[in-house]
Amino acid sequence: MIRKLISRVFDLPTGIGRNKPKPRVLSLAQHGVRRDALSHAALRVVSRLQESGHSAFVVGGAVRDLLLGVSPKDFDVATSATPEEVHHIFRRSRIIGRRFRIVHVMMGPETIEVTTFRGGEVGKTNETGRIMADNTYGNQSEDALRRDFTVNALFYNPTDETIIDYHHGVKDLQAKKLVMIGQPARRYQEDPVRMLRAVRLAAKLGFEIDEHTRKPIASHAHLLKNEPPARLFDELLKLLHSGHAYACLKKLRDEGLSRGIFPLLDAVMDEEGGEAFLKLALASTDERIRADKPVSVGFMLAALLWAQVNNRWKARTADGEKSIAALMEAMAEVESLQDEDFAIPRRFSATMREIWALQPRFDNRNGARPFRFLEQPRFRAAFDFYCLRAEVGDVPREMVQWWAEFQHADHADRQLLVEEARHAPPAANGDSAERKKRRRRRKPNARPTEGSAE
């Protein structure tokens, strides 16, 4: 306790002011995780490394998830072997990374990430304390000390089915508490992305962030602005693919990190109708992720920024601009704003723009246009987006029903639906019909039509 207090008061570097931690070794009877819970590829990688004379363990999030009764999406392995030795053992492997080299071992359809035990001291840092190079290797206890959170510093040995715990990670896991190993402020300086991981894990696992771990986050959020845009975007994708996307984004904002990674998030959450639409859209993608179904990154990004686009679109049309031109201008304006933070890769931004640009086409159900629209490659994504808009009252539900029937009808029934739409009351024809209705002057004693404002 005294050593811990001294380390905090004097802000000593990680690992100084304490003895080498003595690990707690938990048997199968104590933790209940059997080796057959691991993937075949993870077992093969660990076995071959051990057979070659190296120490090797499944480590990190996979062990944490197994203890929580959750099936891990991937498995990481930590070993005493150097990257070159790992690469030599596994023919289908490649060494990647500059700041810290790791090995990707391809085994069947699965890729196992293999890292060498890191040394106790950090490598080259910049003026803010950010680690720039970290290819110094060490032993297992040093590697545990260098990991971020106690619940991620657990090593599983499938040979004897034991878990090695250096920092009371199992205890924190049972308490549903996220605790940083070492001094949080210094660890955030070493790698600012750890703040984003803290938010994501807390929201995803339903954990509380330990007060000592949480306190420096707001004051260190500005460090994220110095991170490469590609790395920040990758972390945003991890938040969106967590299966708890809205909770992650809300936690991101609550902890003061939105101004560091995504300043537009504050505007999105505060925009009229923005929070309700975003919550609904992300709940839909969360369901797909939890069901192991594919999700479109472009669709999620379109949902994230839609309130900004939609409100600008409405403002421009209210000022007399034509609908399509107004939408294009609104899209360009929002994209320009978010580009100040980081540029969305083109493969995602193209899908996002297409989904937005196709929205006005749902208003036009005349002649051959619905038939041609149905052939658009992005029609289904655009329609799913349109359905979400109907859920928040942005477009009439009757229009969604019409397009749902049109998709699944045969050619003759589609012709009939188009004919019926041509004679439908103005209010059922969506925004374009509403504009036609406003241009039409009612005769003095005419009875109001169904769906009118009266």
Short mmCIF file of C-alpha atoms in Angstrom, two decimals:
data_model
loop_
_atom_site.label_atom_id
_atom_site.label_comp_id
_atom_site.label_asym_id
_atom_site.label_seq_id
_atom_site.Cartn_x
_atom_site.Cartn_y
_atom_site.Cartn_z
CA MET A 1 0.00 0.00 0.00
CA ILE A 2 2.84 2.40 0.94
CA ARG A 3 4.73 1.66 -2.31
CA LYS A 4 1.53 2.26 -4.28
CA LEU A 5 1.00 5.61 -2.55
CA ILE A 6 4.62 6.69 -3.16
CA SER A 7 4.32 5.80 -6.86
CA ARG A 8 1.18 7.90 -7.22
CA VAL A 9 2.47 10.93 -5.29
CA PHE A 10 5.82 11.14 -7.07
CA ASP A 11 4.53 9.93 -10.44
CA LEU A 12 7.26 7.31 -10.68
CA PRO A 13 7.66 5.43 -13.97
CA THR A 14 5.78 2.19 -14.41
CA GLY A 15 7.34 -0.66 -12.45
CA ILE A 16 9.47 1.53 -10.14
CA GLY A 17 8.68 1.63 -6.45
CA ARG A 18 7.41 -1.93 -6.28
CA ASN A 19 8.80 -5.44 -6.25
CA LYS A 20 8.23 -7.83 -9.10
CA PRO A 21 4.62 -8.94 -8.80
CA LYS A 22 4.15 -12.52 -7.74
CA PRO A 23 1.48 -14.15 -9.89
CA ARG A 24 -1.51 -16.02 -8.68
CA VAL A 25 -1.95 -19.33 -10.53
CA LEU A 26 -5.55 -20.48 -10.81
CA SER A 27 -6.34 -24.11 -11.52
CA LEU A 28 -9.17 -25.38 -13.73
CA ALA A 29 -11.25 -26.04 -10.61
CA GLN A 30 -10.93 -22.37 -9.66
CA HIS A 31 -11.72 -20.73 -13.01
CA GLY A 32 -13.60 -23.41 -15.03
CA VAL A 33 -12.23 -22.54 -18.50
CA ARG A 34 -11.37 -25.71 -20.43
CA ARG A 35 -8.93 -25.85 -23.33
CA ASP A 36 -11.67 -26.93 -25.74
CA ALA A 37 -13.18 -23.44 -25.37
CA LEU A 38 -10.26 -22.17 -27.46
CA SER A 39 -10.29 -22.22 -31.24
CA HIS A 40 -8.43 -24.98 -33.03
CA ALA A 41 -6.00 -22.42 -34.50
CA ALA A 42 -5.17 -20.89 -31.09
CA LEU A 43 -4.47 -24.33 -29.63
CA ARG A 44 -2.25 -25.26 -32.58
CA VAL A 45 -0.22 -22.04 -32.36
CA VAL A 46 0.37 -22.36 -28.60
CA SER A 47 1.22 -26.08 -28.90
CA ARG A 48 3.75 -25.61 -31.71
CA LEU A 49 5.48 -22.75 -29.90
CA GLN A 50 5.73 -24.81 -26.71
CA GLU A 51 6.97 -27.85 -28.64
CA SER A 52 9.69 -25.61 -30.13
CA GLY A 53 10.94 -24.81 -26.63
CA HIS A 54 9.23 -21.46 -26.10
CA SER A 55 6.77 -20.27 -23.47
CA ALA A 56 3.38 -19.48 -25.01
CA PHE A 57 -0.03 -18.50 -23.63
CA VAL A 58 -3.40 -17.28 -24.84
CA VAL A 59 -3.61 -13.77 -23.44
CA GLY A 60 -5.73 -10.65 -23.07
CA GLY A 61 -9.31 -10.15 -24.16
CA ALA A 62 -9.87 -13.80 -25.09
CA VAL A 63 -9.11 -14.97 -21.55
CA ARG A 64 -11.23 -12.18 -20.11
CA ASP A 65 -14.20 -13.09 -22.32
CA LEU A 66 -13.91 -16.80 -21.55
CA LEU A 67 -14.06 -16.04 -17.83
CA LEU A 68 -17.17 -13.95 -18.49
CA GLY A 69 -18.79 -16.81 -20.40
CA VAL A 70 -18.54 -14.99 -23.74
CA SER A 71 -17.18 -16.60 -26.91
CA PRO A 72 -14.11 -14.60 -28.02
CA LYS A 73 -14.12 -13.28 -31.58
CA ASP A 74 -10.36 -13.73 -31.83
CA PHE A 75 -7.44 -15.12 -29.88
CA ASP A 76 -4.08 -13.50 -29.17
CA VAL A 77 -0.97 -15.38 -28.10
CA ALA A 78 2.01 -14.07 -26.08
CA THR A 79 5.31 -15.91 -26.27
CA SER A 80 8.98 -15.80 -25.33
CA ALA A 81 9.87 -16.36 -29.01
CA THR A 82 11.02 -13.36 -31.03
CA PRO A 83 9.04 -12.32 -34.12
CA GLU A 84 11.69 -13.87 -36.36
CA GLU A 85 11.51 -17.16 -34.45
CA VAL A 86 7.71 -17.20 -34.68
CA HIS A 87 7.88 -16.48 -38.41
CA HIS A 88 10.37 -19.32 -38.85
CA ILE A 89 8.08 -21.81 -37.05
CA PHE A 90 4.94 -20.92 -39.03
CA ARG A 91 5.24 -20.90 -42.80
CA ARG A 92 1.97 -19.01 -43.28
CA SER A 93 2.85 -15.96 -41.19
CA ARG A 94 4.03 -12.40 -41.60
CA ILE A 95 5.71 -9.82 -39.36
CA ILE A 96 3.87 -6.48 -39.20
CA GLY A 97 4.15 -3.25 -37.23
CA ARG A 98 6.85 -0.69 -36.62
CA ARG A 99 6.31 0.68 -33.13
CA PHE A 100 6.00 -2.87 -31.82
CA ARG A 101 6.41 -5.81 -34.17
CA ILE A 102 3.88 -8.61 -34.05
CA VAL A 103 3.31 -11.74 -36.12
CA HIS A 104 0.09 -12.70 -37.85
CA VAL A 105 -0.13 -16.48 -38.12
CA MET A 106 -2.68 -17.65 -40.71
CA MET A 107 -4.16 -21.03 -39.93
CA GLY A 108 -7.14 -22.04 -42.03
CA PRO A 109 -9.67 -19.19 -42.05
CA GLU A 110 -8.35 -17.83 -38.75
CA THR A 111 -5.54 -15.36 -38.05
CA ILE A 112 -3.80 -15.53 -34.67
CA GLU A 113 -1.89 -12.46 -33.50
CA VAL A 114 1.34 -13.50 -31.77
CA THR A 115 3.35 -11.01 -29.71
CA THR A 116 6.69 -11.41 -28.00
CA PHE A 117 6.79 -10.66 -24.24
CA ARG A 118 7.54 -6.94 -23.91
CA GLY A 119 10.30 -5.63 -21.66
CA GLY A 120 9.66 -3.73 -18.44
CA GLU A 121 10.85 -0.36 -19.73
CA VAL A 122 9.28 1.55 -22.62
CA GLY A 123 11.29 2.31 -25.73
CA LYS A 124 11.69 5.62 -27.53
CA THR A 125 9.13 8.32 -26.58
CA ASN A 126 8.35 11.80 -27.89
CA GLU A 127 8.04 15.08 -25.96
CA THR A 128 4.52 14.22 -24.68
CA GLY A 129 5.55 10.76 -23.43
CA ARG A 130 4.04 8.93 -26.44
CA ILE A 131 5.80 5.63 -27.18
CA MET A 132 7.34 5.83 -30.65
CA ALA A 133 9.34 2.59 -30.66
CA ASP A 134 8.90 -0.40 -28.38
CA ASN A 135 10.72 -3.43 -29.71
CA THR A 136 12.37 -4.35 -26.42
CA TYR A 137 11.55 -7.84 -25.23
CA GLY A 138 11.32 -9.27 -21.73
CA ASN A 139 9.71 -11.99 -19.65
CA GLN A 140 6.12 -12.80 -18.76
CA SER A 141 5.95 -10.71 -15.58
CA GLU A 142 7.32 -7.65 -17.44
CA ASP A 143 4.83 -8.23 -20.23
CA ALA A 144 1.96 -8.36 -17.73
CA LEU A 145 3.15 -5.05 -16.26
CA ARG A 146 3.12 -3.44 -19.71
CA ARG A 147 -0.49 -4.41 -20.52
CA ASP A 148 -3.22 -1.81 -20.15
CA PHE A 149 -5.92 -3.10 -17.78
CA THR A 150 -5.75 -5.75 -15.10
CA VAL A 151 -8.53 -7.78 -16.75
CA ASN A 152 -6.44 -7.91 -19.94
CA ALA A 153 -3.28 -9.12 -18.20
CA LEU A 154 -4.37 -12.73 -17.77
CA PHE A 155 -2.42 -15.64 -19.31
CA TYR A 156 -4.06 -18.97 -20.10
CA ASN A 157 -1.98 -22.10 -20.57
CA PRO A 158 -4.02 -24.72 -22.44
CA THR A 159 -1.48 -27.45 -21.60
CA ASP A 160 -2.36 -27.56 -17.88
CA GLU A 161 -5.51 -25.32 -18.11
CA THR A 162 -4.18 -22.77 -15.62
CA ILE A 163 -4.63 -19.00 -15.59
CA ILE A 164 -1.72 -16.82 -14.47
CA ASP A 165 -2.83 -13.55 -12.88
CA TYR A 166 -0.19 -10.93 -11.96
CA HIS A 167 -2.40 -7.93 -11.14
CA HIS A 168 -5.60 -9.22 -9.51
CA GLY A 169 -7.35 -9.21 -12.88
CA VAL A 170 -9.73 -12.03 -11.92
CA LYS A 171 -10.76 -10.15 -8.78
CA ASP A 172 -11.43 -6.96 -10.79
CA LEU A 173 -13.31 -9.01 -13.37
CA GLN A 174 -15.60 -10.40 -10.67
CA ALA A 175 -16.11 -6.87 -9.31
CA LYS A 176 -16.90 -5.61 -12.86
CA LYS A 177 -14.23 -2.96 -12.51
CA LEU A 178 -11.78 -1.63 -15.11
CA VAL A 179 -8.44 -0.80 -13.51
CA MET A 180 -5.33 0.54 -15.27
CA ILE A 181 -2.03 -1.17 -14.51
CA GLY A 182 0.47 1.41 -13.30
CA GLN A 183 -0.13 5.17 -13.26
CA PRO A 184 -3.07 6.05 -15.56
CA ALA A 185 -1.86 9.53 -16.55
CA ARG A 186 1.53 8.17 -17.62
CA ARG A 187 -0.06 5.22 -19.42
CA TYR A 188 -2.37 7.58 -21.36
CA GLN A 189 0.64 9.68 -22.33
CA GLU A 190 2.42 6.54 -23.56
CA ASP A 191 -0.56 5.63 -25.74
CA PRO A 192 -3.60 7.99 -25.79
CA VAL A 193 -5.75 5.37 -27.52
CA ARG A 194 -5.91 3.55 -24.16
CA MET A 195 -8.53 6.13 -23.15
CA LEU A 196 -10.75 5.01 -26.02
CA ARG A 197 -10.23 1.38 -25.05
CA ALA A 198 -11.26 2.17 -21.48
CA VAL A 199 -14.52 3.69 -22.72
CA ARG A 200 -15.21 0.86 -25.17
CA LEU A 201 -14.54 -1.94 -22.69
CA ALA A 202 -16.53 -0.27 -19.91
CA ALA A 203 -19.56 0.21 -22.18
CA LYS A 204 -19.26 -3.20 -23.84
CA LEU A 205 -18.76 -5.21 -20.65
CA GLY A 206 -20.98 -3.10 -18.38
CA PHE A 207 -17.99 -2.35 -16.13
CA GLU A 208 -17.30 0.72 -14.00
CA ILE A 209 -14.05 2.53 -14.72
CA ASP A 210 -11.99 2.71 -11.54
CA GLU A 211 -11.89 6.32 -10.29
CA HIS A 212 -8.09 6.50 -10.37
CA THR A 213 -8.21 5.17 -13.95
CA ARG A 214 -11.04 7.51 -15.04
CA LYS A 215 -9.89 10.78 -13.46
CA PRO A 216 -7.07 11.70 -15.92
CA ILE A 217 -9.12 10.93 -19.06
CA ALA A 218 -10.78 14.34 -19.55
CA SER A 219 -7.54 16.26 -19.00
CA HIS A 220 -5.62 14.05 -21.44
CA ALA A 221 -8.26 13.91 -24.20
CA HIS A 222 -6.35 16.50 -26.24
CA LEU A 223 -3.54 13.97 -26.81
CA LEU A 224 -5.80 12.07 -29.21
CA LYS A 225 -5.52 14.92 -31.70
CA ASN A 226 -1.89 13.94 -32.28
CA GLU A 227 -2.79 10.35 -33.21
CA PRO A 228 -2.77 9.28 -36.89
CA PRO A 229 -6.25 9.72 -38.43
CA ALA A 230 -6.23 6.13 -39.68
CA ARG A 231 -5.68 4.81 -36.15
CA LEU A 232 -8.47 6.98 -34.72
CA PHE A 233 -10.84 5.83 -37.45
CA ASP A 234 -9.92 2.22 -36.68
CA GLU A 235 -10.79 2.81 -33.02
CA LEU A 236 -14.10 4.40 -34.03
CA LEU A 237 -14.92 1.27 -36.02
CA LYS A 238 -14.17 -0.87 -32.96
CA LEU A 239 -16.65 1.24 -30.98
CA LEU A 240 -19.29 0.88 -33.69
CA HIS A 241 -18.67 -2.89 -33.97
CA SER A 242 -18.67 -3.51 -30.22
CA GLY A 243 -22.30 -4.67 -30.17
CA HIS A 244 -22.97 -1.76 -27.80
CA ALA A 245 -22.29 1.11 -30.19
CA TYR A 246 -24.65 3.73 -28.76
CA ALA A 247 -23.52 3.06 -25.17
CA CYS A 248 -19.90 3.42 -26.34
CA LEU A 249 -20.55 6.73 -28.10
CA LYS A 250 -22.49 8.09 -25.12
CA LYS A 251 -19.70 7.03 -22.77
CA LEU A 252 -17.19 8.64 -25.12
CA ARG A 253 -19.04 11.91 -24.80
CA ASP A 254 -19.66 11.62 -21.06
CA GLU A 255 -15.94 11.17 -20.41
CA GLY A 256 -15.07 14.25 -22.46
CA LEU A 257 -13.37 12.33 -25.28
CA SER A 258 -15.61 13.41 -28.15
CA ARG A 259 -13.66 16.62 -28.56
CA GLY A 260 -10.51 14.54 -28.91
CA ILE A 261 -11.58 11.98 -31.51
CA PHE A 262 -14.91 13.09 -32.96
CA PRO A 263 -16.02 16.66 -32.14
CA LEU A 264 -19.05 16.30 -34.41
CA LEU A 265 -20.41 13.71 -31.98
CA ASP A 266 -21.51 16.46 -29.61
CA ALA A 267 -23.31 18.19 -32.47
CA VAL A 268 -24.91 14.90 -33.58
CA MET A 269 -26.24 14.12 -30.11
CA ASP A 270 -27.55 17.67 -29.67
CA GLU A 271 -29.02 18.02 -33.17
CA GLU A 272 -32.81 17.98 -33.35
CA GLY A 273 -33.86 14.36 -33.87
CA GLY A 274 -30.22 13.26 -33.99
CA GLU A 275 -30.00 11.24 -30.80
CA ALA A 276 -33.27 9.34 -31.38
CA PHE A 277 -32.34 8.40 -34.96
CA LEU A 278 -28.78 7.42 -34.03
CA LYS A 279 -29.94 5.30 -31.10
CA LEU A 280 -32.44 3.45 -33.30
CA ALA A 281 -29.96 2.91 -36.15
CA LEU A 282 -27.17 1.64 -33.91
CA ALA A 283 -29.55 -0.65 -32.02
CA SER A 284 -30.36 -2.27 -35.36
CA THR A 285 -26.69 -2.81 -36.24
CA ASP A 286 -25.92 -4.02 -32.69
CA GLU A 287 -28.52 -6.78 -33.14
CA ARG A 288 -26.85 -7.89 -36.36
CA ILE A 289 -23.40 -7.88 -34.75
CA ARG A 290 -24.57 -9.90 -31.76
CA ALA A 291 -26.21 -12.36 -34.18
CA ASP A 292 -22.90 -12.68 -36.09
CA LYS A 293 -24.41 -11.09 -39.19
CA PRO A 294 -22.44 -8.72 -41.44
CA VAL A 295 -22.94 -4.96 -41.08
CA SER A 296 -22.08 -2.12 -43.43
CA VAL A 297 -19.61 0.46 -42.13
CA GLY A 298 -20.92 2.92 -44.71
CA PHE A 299 -24.46 2.42 -43.35
CA MET A 300 -23.35 3.07 -39.76
CA LEU A 301 -21.48 6.22 -40.76
CA ALA A 302 -24.50 7.41 -42.76
CA ALA A 303 -26.63 6.98 -39.63
CA LEU A 304 -24.04 8.71 -37.44
CA LEU A 305 -24.04 11.88 -39.55
CA TRP A 306 -27.61 11.83 -40.87
CA ALA A 307 -29.12 14.35 -38.45
CA GLN A 308 -26.52 16.90 -39.57
CA VAL A 309 -27.29 16.26 -43.23
CA ASN A 310 -31.08 16.08 -42.80
CA ASN A 311 -31.46 19.33 -40.88
CA ARG A 312 -29.28 21.22 -43.36
CA TRP A 313 -31.27 19.67 -46.21
CA LYS A 314 -34.57 20.78 -44.68
CA ALA A 315 -33.26 24.29 -44.03
CA ARG A 316 -32.13 24.69 -47.62
CA THR A 317 -35.40 23.43 -49.13
CA ALA A 318 -37.30 25.75 -46.78
CA ASP A 319 -35.28 28.61 -48.29
CA GLY A 320 -36.49 27.62 -51.75
CA GLU A 321 -33.66 25.40 -53.02
CA LYS A 322 -34.59 22.38 -55.12
CA SER A 323 -34.58 19.17 -53.12
CA ILE A 324 -31.78 17.28 -54.88
CA ALA A 325 -29.45 20.27 -55.08
CA ALA A 326 -30.15 21.11 -51.43
CA LEU A 327 -29.31 17.57 -50.36
CA MET A 328 -26.03 17.57 -52.31
CA GLU A 329 -25.00 20.84 -50.68
CA ALA A 330 -25.94 19.57 -47.22
CA MET A 331 -23.91 16.39 -47.77
CA ALA A 332 -20.86 18.34 -48.93
CA GLU A 333 -21.07 20.67 -45.94
CA VAL A 334 -21.22 17.85 -43.39
CA GLU A 335 -18.43 15.89 -45.06
CA SER A 336 -16.26 19.00 -45.04
CA LEU A 337 -16.84 19.44 -41.31
CA GLN A 338 -15.97 15.85 -40.40
CA ASP A 339 -12.89 15.93 -42.66
CA GLU A 340 -11.39 18.43 -40.21
CA ASP A 341 -11.20 15.61 -37.65
CA PHE A 342 -10.30 12.66 -39.88
CA ALA A 343 -11.05 11.64 -43.42
CA ILE A 344 -13.35 8.66 -43.83
CA PRO A 345 -11.76 6.15 -46.25
CA ARG A 346 -13.31 6.36 -49.69
CA ARG A 347 -14.55 2.77 -49.66
CA PHE A 348 -16.84 3.72 -46.75
CA SER A 349 -17.64 7.34 -47.63
CA ALA A 350 -18.86 6.29 -51.11
CA THR A 351 -21.48 3.97 -49.58
CA MET A 352 -22.45 6.63 -47.05
CA ARG A 353 -23.02 9.24 -49.77
CA GLU A 354 -24.99 6.83 -51.96
CA ILE A 355 -27.37 5.99 -49.10
CA TRP A 356 -28.00 9.69 -48.50
CA ALA A 357 -28.29 10.60 -52.18
CA LEU A 358 -30.88 7.89 -52.85
CA GLN A 359 -33.31 9.06 -50.17
CA PRO A 360 -35.25 11.56 -52.38
CA ARG A 361 -35.89 8.84 -54.96
CA PHE A 362 -38.36 7.13 -52.63
CA ASP A 363 -40.68 10.12 -53.14
CA ASN A 364 -41.04 9.48 -56.87
CA ARG A 365 -43.28 6.53 -57.74
CA ASN A 366 -44.30 7.60 -61.24
CA GLY A 367 -43.85 5.66 -64.48
CA ALA A 368 -40.71 3.56 -64.87
CA ARG A 369 -38.71 5.31 -62.16
CA PRO A 370 -39.56 2.87 -59.33
CA PHE A 371 -38.53 -0.04 -61.59
CA ARG A 372 -35.17 1.58 -62.39
CA PHE A 373 -34.64 2.51 -58.74
CA LEU A 374 -35.11 -1.09 -57.70
CA GLU A 375 -32.11 -2.05 -59.88
CA GLN A 376 -29.74 0.26 -58.01
CA PRO A 377 -26.98 -1.74 -56.24
CA ARG A 378 -27.49 0.27 -53.03
CA PHE A 379 -31.29 0.11 -53.10
CA ARG A 380 -31.57 -2.32 -50.17
CA ALA A 381 -29.25 -0.30 -47.92
CA ALA A 382 -31.06 2.91 -48.88
CA PHE A 383 -34.44 1.28 -48.15
CA ASP A 384 -33.31 0.05 -44.73
CA PHE A 385 -32.19 3.61 -44.01
CA TYR A 386 -35.54 4.94 -45.23
CA CYS A 387 -37.30 2.53 -42.83
CA LEU A 388 -35.33 3.99 -39.92
CA ARG A 389 -36.38 7.48 -40.99
CA ALA A 390 -40.01 6.34 -40.89
CA GLU A 391 -39.52 4.98 -37.35
CA VAL A 392 -38.63 8.48 -36.10
CA GLY A 393 -41.41 10.15 -38.10
CA ASP A 394 -39.18 11.69 -40.76
CA VAL A 395 -41.13 10.06 -43.64
CA PRO A 396 -44.64 8.49 -43.83
CA ARG A 397 -44.91 4.83 -42.85
CA GLU A 398 -47.32 4.36 -45.75
CA MET A 399 -44.42 5.04 -48.12
CA VAL A 400 -42.33 2.34 -46.46
CA GLN A 401 -45.21 -0.12 -46.80
CA TRP A 402 -45.64 0.74 -50.49
CA TRP A 403 -41.95 0.17 -51.27
CA ALA A 404 -41.91 -3.05 -49.24
CA GLU A 405 -44.82 -4.39 -51.32
CA PHE A 406 -43.29 -3.13 -54.56
CA GLN A 407 -40.01 -5.01 -53.94
CA HIS A 408 -41.67 -8.36 -53.46
CA ALA A 409 -44.44 -8.08 -56.07
CA ASP A 410 -44.34 -9.53 -59.58
CA HIS A 411 -44.24 -7.24 -62.63
CA ALA A 412 -48.01 -7.03 -63.05
CA ASP A 413 -48.59 -6.19 -59.38
CA ARG A 414 -45.84 -3.59 -59.51
CA GLN A 415 -47.60 -1.90 -62.41
CA LEU A 416 -50.78 -1.91 -60.38
CA LEU A 417 -49.01 -0.38 -57.36
CA VAL A 418 -47.57 2.40 -59.53
CA GLU A 419 -51.01 3.11 -60.95
CA GLU A 420 -52.52 3.22 -57.46
CA ALA A 421 -49.77 5.57 -56.29
CA ARG A 422 -50.56 7.93 -59.17
CA HIS A 423 -54.12 8.30 -57.89
CA ALA A 424 -53.25 8.21 -54.18
CA PRO A 425 -54.15 11.17 -51.92
CA PRO A 426 -51.37 13.79 -51.84
CA ALA A 427 -50.35 13.18 -48.21
CA ALA A 428 -49.52 9.53 -48.95
CA ASN A 429 -47.02 10.44 -51.64
CA GLY A 430 -44.29 11.71 -49.30
CA ASP A 431 -42.41 15.00 -49.39
CA SER A 432 -42.73 15.64 -53.12
CA ALA A 433 -46.52 15.21 -52.89
CA GLU A 434 -46.62 17.59 -49.97
CA ARG A 435 -44.84 20.21 -52.06
CA LYS A 436 -47.38 19.73 -54.88
CA LYS A 437 -50.21 20.08 -52.37
CA ARG A 438 -48.78 23.37 -51.06
CA ARG A 439 -48.65 24.77 -54.59
CA ARG A 440 -52.31 23.86 -55.22
CA ARG A 441 -54.81 26.60 -54.27
CA ARG A 442 -58.08 25.31 -52.81
CA LYS A 443 -61.34 26.75 -54.06
CA PRO A 444 -63.25 28.80 -51.42
CA ASN A 445 -65.94 26.20 -50.50
CA ALA A 446 -64.08 23.01 -51.38
CA ARG A 447 -64.10 20.22 -48.80
CA PRO A 448 -60.62 19.31 -47.43
CA THR A 449 -59.08 16.19 -48.96
CA GLU A 450 -58.03 13.27 -46.79
CA GLY A 451 -54.62 13.85 -45.21
CA SER A 452 -54.68 17.65 -45.54
CA ALA A 453 -53.51 19.96 -42.78
CA GLU A 454 -57.05 20.71 -41.67
#
